[in-house]
Tab-separated table of C-alpha atoms in Angstrom:
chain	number	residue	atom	x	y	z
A	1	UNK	CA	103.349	185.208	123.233
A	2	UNK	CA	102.350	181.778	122.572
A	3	UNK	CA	98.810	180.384	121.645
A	4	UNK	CA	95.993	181.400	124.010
A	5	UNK	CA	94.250	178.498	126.200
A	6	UNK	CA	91.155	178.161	124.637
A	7	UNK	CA	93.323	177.737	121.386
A	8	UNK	CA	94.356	174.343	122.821
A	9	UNK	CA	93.189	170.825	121.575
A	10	UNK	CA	93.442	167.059	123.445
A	11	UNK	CA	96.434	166.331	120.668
A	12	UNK	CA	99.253	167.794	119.408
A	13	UNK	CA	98.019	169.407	116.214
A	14	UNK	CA	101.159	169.800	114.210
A	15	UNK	CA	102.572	166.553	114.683
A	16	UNK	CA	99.586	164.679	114.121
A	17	UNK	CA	99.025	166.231	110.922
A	18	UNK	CA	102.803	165.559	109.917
A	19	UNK	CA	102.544	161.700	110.904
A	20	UNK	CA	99.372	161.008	109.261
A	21	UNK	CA	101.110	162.647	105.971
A	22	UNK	CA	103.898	160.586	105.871
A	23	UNK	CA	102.100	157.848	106.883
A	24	UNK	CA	100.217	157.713	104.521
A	25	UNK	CA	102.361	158.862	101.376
A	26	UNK	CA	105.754	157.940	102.213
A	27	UNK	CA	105.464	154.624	104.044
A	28	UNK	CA	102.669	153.617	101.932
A	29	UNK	CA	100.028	152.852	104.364
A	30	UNK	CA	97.625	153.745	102.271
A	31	UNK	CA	95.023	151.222	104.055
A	32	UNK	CA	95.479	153.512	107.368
A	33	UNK	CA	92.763	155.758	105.213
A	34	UNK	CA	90.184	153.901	106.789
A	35	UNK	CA	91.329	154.894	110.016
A	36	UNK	CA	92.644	158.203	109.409
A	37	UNK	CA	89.403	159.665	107.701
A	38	UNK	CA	86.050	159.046	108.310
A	39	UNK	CA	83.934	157.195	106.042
A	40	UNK	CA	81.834	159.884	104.789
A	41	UNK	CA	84.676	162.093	104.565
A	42	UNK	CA	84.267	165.282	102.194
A	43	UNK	CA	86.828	166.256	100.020
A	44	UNK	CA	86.711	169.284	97.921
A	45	UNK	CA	89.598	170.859	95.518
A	46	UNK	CA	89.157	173.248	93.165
A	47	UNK	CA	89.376	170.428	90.713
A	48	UNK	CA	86.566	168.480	92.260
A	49	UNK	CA	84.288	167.325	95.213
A	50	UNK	CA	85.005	163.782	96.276
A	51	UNK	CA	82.461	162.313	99.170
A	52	UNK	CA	84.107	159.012	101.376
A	53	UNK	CA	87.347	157.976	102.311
A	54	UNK	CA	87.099	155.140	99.545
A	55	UNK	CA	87.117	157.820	96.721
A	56	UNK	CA	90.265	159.174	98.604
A	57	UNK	CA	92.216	155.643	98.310
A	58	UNK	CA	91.292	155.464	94.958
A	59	UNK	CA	93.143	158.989	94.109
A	60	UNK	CA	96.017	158.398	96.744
A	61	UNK	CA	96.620	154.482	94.769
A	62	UNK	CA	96.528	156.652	91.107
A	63	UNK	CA	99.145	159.286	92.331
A	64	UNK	CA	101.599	156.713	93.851
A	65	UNK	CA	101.141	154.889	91.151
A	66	UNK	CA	102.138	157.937	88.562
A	67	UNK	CA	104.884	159.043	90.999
A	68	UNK	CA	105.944	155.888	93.159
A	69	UNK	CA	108.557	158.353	94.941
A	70	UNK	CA	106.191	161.303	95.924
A	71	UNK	CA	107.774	163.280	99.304
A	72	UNK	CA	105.498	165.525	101.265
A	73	UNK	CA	107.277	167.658	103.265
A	74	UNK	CA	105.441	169.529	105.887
A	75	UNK	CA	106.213	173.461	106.491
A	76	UNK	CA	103.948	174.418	108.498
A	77	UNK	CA	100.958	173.462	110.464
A	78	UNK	CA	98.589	176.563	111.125
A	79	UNK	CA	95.439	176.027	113.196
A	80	UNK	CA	92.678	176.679	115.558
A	81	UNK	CA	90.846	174.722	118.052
A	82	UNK	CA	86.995	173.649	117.470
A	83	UNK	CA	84.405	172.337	119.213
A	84	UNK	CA	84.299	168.982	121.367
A	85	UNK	CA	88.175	169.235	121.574
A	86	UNK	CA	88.999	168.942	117.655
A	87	UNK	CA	91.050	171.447	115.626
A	88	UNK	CA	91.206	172.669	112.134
A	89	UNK	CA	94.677	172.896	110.700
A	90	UNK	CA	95.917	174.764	107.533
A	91	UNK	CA	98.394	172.486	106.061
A	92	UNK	CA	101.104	173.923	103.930
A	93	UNK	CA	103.526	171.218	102.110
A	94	UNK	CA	105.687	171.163	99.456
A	95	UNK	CA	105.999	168.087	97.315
A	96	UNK	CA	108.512	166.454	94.991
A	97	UNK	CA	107.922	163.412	92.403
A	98	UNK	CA	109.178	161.596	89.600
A	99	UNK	CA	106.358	161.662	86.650
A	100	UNK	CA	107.818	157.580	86.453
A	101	UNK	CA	104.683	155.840	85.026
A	102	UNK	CA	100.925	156.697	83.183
A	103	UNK	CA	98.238	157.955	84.969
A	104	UNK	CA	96.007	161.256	85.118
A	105	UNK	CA	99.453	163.337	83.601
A	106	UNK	CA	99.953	161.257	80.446
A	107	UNK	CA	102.417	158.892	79.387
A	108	UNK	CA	105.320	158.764	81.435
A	109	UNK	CA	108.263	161.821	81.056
A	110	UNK	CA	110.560	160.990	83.821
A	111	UNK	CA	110.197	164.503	84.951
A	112	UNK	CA	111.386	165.764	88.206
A	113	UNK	CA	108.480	167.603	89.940
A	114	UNK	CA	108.546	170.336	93.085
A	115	UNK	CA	105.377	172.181	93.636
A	116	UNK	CA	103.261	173.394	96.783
A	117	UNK	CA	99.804	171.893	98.269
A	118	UNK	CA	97.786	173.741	100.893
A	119	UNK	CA	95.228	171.766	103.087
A	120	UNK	CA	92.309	172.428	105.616
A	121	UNK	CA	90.841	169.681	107.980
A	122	UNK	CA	89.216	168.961	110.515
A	123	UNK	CA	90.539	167.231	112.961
A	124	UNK	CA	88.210	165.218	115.808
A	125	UNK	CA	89.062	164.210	119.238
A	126	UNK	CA	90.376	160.949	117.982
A	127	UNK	CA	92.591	162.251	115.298
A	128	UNK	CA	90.024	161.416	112.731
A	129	UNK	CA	89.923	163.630	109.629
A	130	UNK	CA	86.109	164.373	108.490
A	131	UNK	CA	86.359	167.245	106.457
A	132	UNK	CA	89.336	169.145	103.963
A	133	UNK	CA	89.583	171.791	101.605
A	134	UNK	CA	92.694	171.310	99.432
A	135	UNK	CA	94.606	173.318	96.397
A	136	UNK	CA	97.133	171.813	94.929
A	137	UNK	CA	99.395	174.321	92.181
A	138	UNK	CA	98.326	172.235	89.456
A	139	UNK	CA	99.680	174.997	87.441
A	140	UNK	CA	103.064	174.356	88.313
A	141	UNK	CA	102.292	170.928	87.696
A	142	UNK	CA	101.299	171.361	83.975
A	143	UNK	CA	104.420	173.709	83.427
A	144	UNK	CA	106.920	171.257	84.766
A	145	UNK	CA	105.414	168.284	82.332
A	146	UNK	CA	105.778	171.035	79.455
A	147	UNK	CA	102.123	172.622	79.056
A	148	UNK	CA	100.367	175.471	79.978
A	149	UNK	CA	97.692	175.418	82.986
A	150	UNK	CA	95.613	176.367	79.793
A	151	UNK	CA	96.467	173.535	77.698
A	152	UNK	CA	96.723	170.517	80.167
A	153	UNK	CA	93.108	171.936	81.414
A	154	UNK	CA	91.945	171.407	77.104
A	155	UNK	CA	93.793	168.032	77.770
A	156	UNK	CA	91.678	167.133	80.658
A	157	UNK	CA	88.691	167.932	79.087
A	158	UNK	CA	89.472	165.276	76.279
A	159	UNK	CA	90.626	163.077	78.294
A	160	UNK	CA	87.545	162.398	80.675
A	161	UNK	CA	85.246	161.841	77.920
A	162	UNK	CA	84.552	165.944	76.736
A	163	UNK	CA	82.676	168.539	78.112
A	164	UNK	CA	79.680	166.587	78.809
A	165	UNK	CA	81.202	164.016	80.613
A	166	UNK	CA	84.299	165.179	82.237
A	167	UNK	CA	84.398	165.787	86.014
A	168	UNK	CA	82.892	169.552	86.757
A	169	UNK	CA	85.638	171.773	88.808
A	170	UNK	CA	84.038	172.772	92.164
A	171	UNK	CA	81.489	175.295	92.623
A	172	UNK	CA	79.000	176.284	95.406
A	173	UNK	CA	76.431	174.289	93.925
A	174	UNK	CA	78.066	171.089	93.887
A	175	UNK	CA	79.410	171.369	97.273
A	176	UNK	CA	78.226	168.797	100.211
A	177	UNK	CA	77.660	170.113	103.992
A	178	UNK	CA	80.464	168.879	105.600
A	179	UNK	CA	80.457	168.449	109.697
A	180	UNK	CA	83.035	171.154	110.313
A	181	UNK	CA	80.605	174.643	110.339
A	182	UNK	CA	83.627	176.686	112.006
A	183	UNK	CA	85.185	180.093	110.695
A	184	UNK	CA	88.679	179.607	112.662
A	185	UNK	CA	89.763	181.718	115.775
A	186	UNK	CA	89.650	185.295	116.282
A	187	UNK	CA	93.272	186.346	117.059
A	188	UNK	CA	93.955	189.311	115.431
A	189	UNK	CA	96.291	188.510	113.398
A	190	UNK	CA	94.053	186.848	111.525
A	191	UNK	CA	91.824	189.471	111.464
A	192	UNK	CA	94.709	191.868	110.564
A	193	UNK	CA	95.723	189.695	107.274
A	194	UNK	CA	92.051	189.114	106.357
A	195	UNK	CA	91.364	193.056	106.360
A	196	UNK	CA	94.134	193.282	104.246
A	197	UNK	CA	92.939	190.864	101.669
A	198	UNK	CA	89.609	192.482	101.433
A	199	UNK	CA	90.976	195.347	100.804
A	200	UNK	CA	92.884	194.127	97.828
A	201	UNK	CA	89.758	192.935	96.408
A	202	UNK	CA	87.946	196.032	97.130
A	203	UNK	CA	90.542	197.525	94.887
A	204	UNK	CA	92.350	199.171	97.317
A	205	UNK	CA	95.876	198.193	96.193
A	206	UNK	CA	97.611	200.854	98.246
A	207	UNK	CA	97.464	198.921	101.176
A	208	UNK	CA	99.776	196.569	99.758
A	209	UNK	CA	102.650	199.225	99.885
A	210	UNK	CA	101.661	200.545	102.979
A	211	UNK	CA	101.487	196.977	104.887
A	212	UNK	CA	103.718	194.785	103.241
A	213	UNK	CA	107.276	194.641	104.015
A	214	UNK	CA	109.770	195.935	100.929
A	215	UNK	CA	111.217	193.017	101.124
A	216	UNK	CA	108.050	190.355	101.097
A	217	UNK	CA	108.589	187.049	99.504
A	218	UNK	CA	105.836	185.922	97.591
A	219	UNK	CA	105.080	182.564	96.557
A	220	UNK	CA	102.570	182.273	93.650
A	221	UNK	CA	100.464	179.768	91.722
A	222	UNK	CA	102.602	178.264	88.928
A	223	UNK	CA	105.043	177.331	91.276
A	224	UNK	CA	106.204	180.843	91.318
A	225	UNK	CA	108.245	182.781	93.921
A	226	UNK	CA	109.063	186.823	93.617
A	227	UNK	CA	110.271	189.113	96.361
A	228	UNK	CA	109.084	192.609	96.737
A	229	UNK	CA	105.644	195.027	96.523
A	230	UNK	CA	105.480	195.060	92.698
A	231	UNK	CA	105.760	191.555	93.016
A	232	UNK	CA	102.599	190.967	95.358
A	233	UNK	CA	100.496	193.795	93.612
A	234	UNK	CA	101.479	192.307	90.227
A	235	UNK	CA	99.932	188.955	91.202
A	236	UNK	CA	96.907	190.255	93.015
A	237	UNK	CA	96.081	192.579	90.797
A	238	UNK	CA	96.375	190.112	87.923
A	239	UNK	CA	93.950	187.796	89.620
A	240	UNK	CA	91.094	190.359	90.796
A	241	UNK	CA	91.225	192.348	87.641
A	242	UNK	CA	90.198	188.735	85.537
A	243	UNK	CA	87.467	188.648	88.074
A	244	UNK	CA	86.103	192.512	88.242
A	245	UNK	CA	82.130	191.593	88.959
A	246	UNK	CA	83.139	188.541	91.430
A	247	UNK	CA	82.079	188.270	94.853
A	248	UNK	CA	84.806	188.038	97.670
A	249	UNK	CA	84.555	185.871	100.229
A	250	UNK	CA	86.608	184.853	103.069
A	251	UNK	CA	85.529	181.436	104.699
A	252	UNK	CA	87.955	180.975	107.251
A	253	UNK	CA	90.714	182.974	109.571
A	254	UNK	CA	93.158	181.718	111.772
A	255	UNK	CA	95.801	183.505	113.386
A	256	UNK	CA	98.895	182.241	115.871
A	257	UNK	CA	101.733	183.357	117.849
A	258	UNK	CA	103.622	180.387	119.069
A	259	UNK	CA	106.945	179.647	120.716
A	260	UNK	CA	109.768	179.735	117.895
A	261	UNK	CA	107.982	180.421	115.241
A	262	UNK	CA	107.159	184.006	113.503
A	263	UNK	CA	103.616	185.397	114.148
A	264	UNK	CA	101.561	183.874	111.122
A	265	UNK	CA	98.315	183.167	109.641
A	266	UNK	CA	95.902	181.370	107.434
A	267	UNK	CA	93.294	182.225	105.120
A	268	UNK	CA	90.611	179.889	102.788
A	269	UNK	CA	88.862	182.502	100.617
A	270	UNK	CA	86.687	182.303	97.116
A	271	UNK	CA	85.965	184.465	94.480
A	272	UNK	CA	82.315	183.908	92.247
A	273	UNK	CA	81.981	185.628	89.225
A	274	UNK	CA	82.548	185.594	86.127
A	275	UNK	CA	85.689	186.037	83.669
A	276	UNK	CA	85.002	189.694	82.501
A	277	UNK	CA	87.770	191.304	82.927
A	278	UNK	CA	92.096	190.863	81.296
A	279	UNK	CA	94.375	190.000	83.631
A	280	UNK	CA	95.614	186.659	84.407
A	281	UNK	CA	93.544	184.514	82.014
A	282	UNK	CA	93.846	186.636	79.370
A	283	UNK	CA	90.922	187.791	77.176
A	284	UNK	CA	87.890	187.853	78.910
A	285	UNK	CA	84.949	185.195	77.999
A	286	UNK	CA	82.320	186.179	80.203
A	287	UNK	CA	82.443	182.485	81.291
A	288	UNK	CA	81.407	181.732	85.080
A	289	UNK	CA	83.853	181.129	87.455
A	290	UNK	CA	84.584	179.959	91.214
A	291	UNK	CA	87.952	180.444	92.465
A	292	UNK	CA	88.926	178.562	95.501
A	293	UNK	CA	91.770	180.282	97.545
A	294	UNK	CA	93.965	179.236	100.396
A	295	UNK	CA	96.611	181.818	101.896
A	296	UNK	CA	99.434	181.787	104.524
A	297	UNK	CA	101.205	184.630	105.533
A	298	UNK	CA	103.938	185.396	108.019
A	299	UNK	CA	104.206	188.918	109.812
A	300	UNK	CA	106.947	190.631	112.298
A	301	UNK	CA	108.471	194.565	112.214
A	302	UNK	CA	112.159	194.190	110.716
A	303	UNK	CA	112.030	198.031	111.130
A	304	UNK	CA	110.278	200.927	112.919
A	305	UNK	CA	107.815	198.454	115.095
A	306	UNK	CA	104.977	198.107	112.643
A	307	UNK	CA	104.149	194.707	111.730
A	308	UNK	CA	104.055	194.140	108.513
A	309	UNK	CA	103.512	191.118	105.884
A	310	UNK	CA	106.791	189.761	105.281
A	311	UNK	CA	106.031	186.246	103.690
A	312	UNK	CA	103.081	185.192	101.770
A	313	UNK	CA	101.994	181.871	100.055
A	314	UNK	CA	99.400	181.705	98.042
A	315	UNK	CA	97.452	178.704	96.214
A	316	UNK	CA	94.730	179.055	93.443
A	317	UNK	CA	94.330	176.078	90.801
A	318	UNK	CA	95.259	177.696	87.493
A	319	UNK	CA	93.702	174.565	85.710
A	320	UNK	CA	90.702	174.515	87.156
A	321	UNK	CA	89.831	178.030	86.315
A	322	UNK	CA	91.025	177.284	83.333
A	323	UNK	CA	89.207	174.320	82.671
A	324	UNK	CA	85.576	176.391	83.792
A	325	UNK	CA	86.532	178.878	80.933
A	326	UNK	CA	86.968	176.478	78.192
A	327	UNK	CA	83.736	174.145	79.372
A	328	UNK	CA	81.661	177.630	78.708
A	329	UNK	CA	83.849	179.037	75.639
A	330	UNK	CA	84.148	175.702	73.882
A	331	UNK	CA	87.174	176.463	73.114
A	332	UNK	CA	89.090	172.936	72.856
């Protein structure tokens, strides 16, 4: 069954999401920003909120600069139609670079880098982009350039100026009303893999057995990738269990179902809390903490009819969490 009518926008989604990637990245046309996004764009990561598409050259000149030979490569465009014929697409791209020259990473190592980025925007009419939502596994970042998420977050600290100068990781409080207001489509798949994430973070960890394939893949922050239950329960339970008192929240749901390619979804998602609990940061600090989340997953029934997850990505920024617990422990 392929997408629904109403699920239909002016422009072919996909590809123009692809083309204004590589456009911009790979054949440099880094002055097509002032076409491509709007002027008072907002940009938020979990590392920051960034407000206007001159901010956003600034950053894309600084990365090609550090890695001159950055690839994006696109795998997979998920989205939704929104209002006056623009869409909102879930962007999921893996990247490789050469760490060739200075910049925000340190002196140069001449390391080979491979790690995953997953974006939301909004799309208008005119292919203008107004609004994202990105993580980017800084994590596996760090680890490739030799530190921990833990450390290189301490380094980043130092290196804007300390903790009362350095650039605050996102929160609710800093964020900007943006022009895109929409929650995504109501397919249920969608619905199906967002019931299954709140479940998981109602503590309800059964459900990962019971609707996850045997043989899931998982792909992880840190640039990790696992196959199996244990493996998926191991990661989410490492993540809520750091984050015991935090509020769940999921922002945004798309589902599709589209002509040769597997039924799939996406997710953007937060957690708001505070570090109370061991698990995947370690000892607990008490320190406050807002996780920005992005998942994809892909679904079909390999056996017995019942659909089941049988791929998932996943994208927190270890750093940035990391860099919220050492701004309230001190610790640097």
């Amino acid at each position: 069954m392929g997408a629904r009518a109403e699920e239909r926008a002016p422009m072919d989604v996909p590809a123009t999401i692809l083309a204004v990637t590589r456009e911009i990245w790979e054949d440099r046309g880094v002055a097509t920003l002032t076409r491509h996004y709007a002027p008072g764009i907002v940009v938020r990561s979990p590392a920051s909120i960034v407000v206007g598409n001159q901010g956003v050259i600034a950053a894309t000149l600084a990365t090609l600069h550090e890695f001159p030979d950055r690839q994006l490569y696109g795998e997979d465009v998920i989205w939704c139609a929104a209002p006056n014929g623009a869409a909102l697409s879930s962007h999921r791209l893996i990247c490789t670079a050469t760490h060739a020259r200075e910049g925000a990473y340190g002196a140069p190592t001449g390391r080979q880098l491979r790690y995953r980025i997953l974006a939301d925007c909004h799309l208008r009419a005119d292919g203008q982009i107004d609004d994202e939502w990105l993580v980017r596994d800084q994590g596996a970042i760090a680890t490739q350039l030799g530190l921990s998420a833990e450390d290189y977050a301490r380094q980043l600290i130092v290196q804007e100026g300390g903790p009362e100068s350095c650039v605050p990781p996102f929160t609710p409080a800093r964020d900007v009303v943006g022009p895109y207001a929409g929650t995504g489509n109501d397919d249920p798949l969608g619905a199906h893999h967002a019931s299954l994430l709140t479940e998981i973070m109602a503590g309800n960890l059964a459900v990962i057995r019971d609707r996850y394939d045997r043989a899931c893949w998982i792909a992880k922050p840190g640039g990790m990738e696992d196959v199996g239950i244990a493996a998926a329960d191991a990661f989410w339970l490492g993540l809520r269990s750091a984050f015991p008192d935090a509020a769940f929240e999921i922002h945004h749901v798309i589902g599709r179902d589209d002509p040769g390619m597997p039924p799939r979804s996406a997710l953007r998602w937060s957690l708001t809390g505070t570090h109370s609990g061991w698990g995947r940061y370690g000892r607990p600090t008490g320190a406050p903490v807002h996780v920005m989340g992005i998942s994809h997953a892909e679904f079909g029934a390999l056996s017995g009819g019942e659909m089941r997850l049988r791929r998932e990505w996943t994208l927190v920024d270890d750093t940035a969490i990391w860099k919220q617990i050492l701004l309230h422990t001190g610790e640097l």
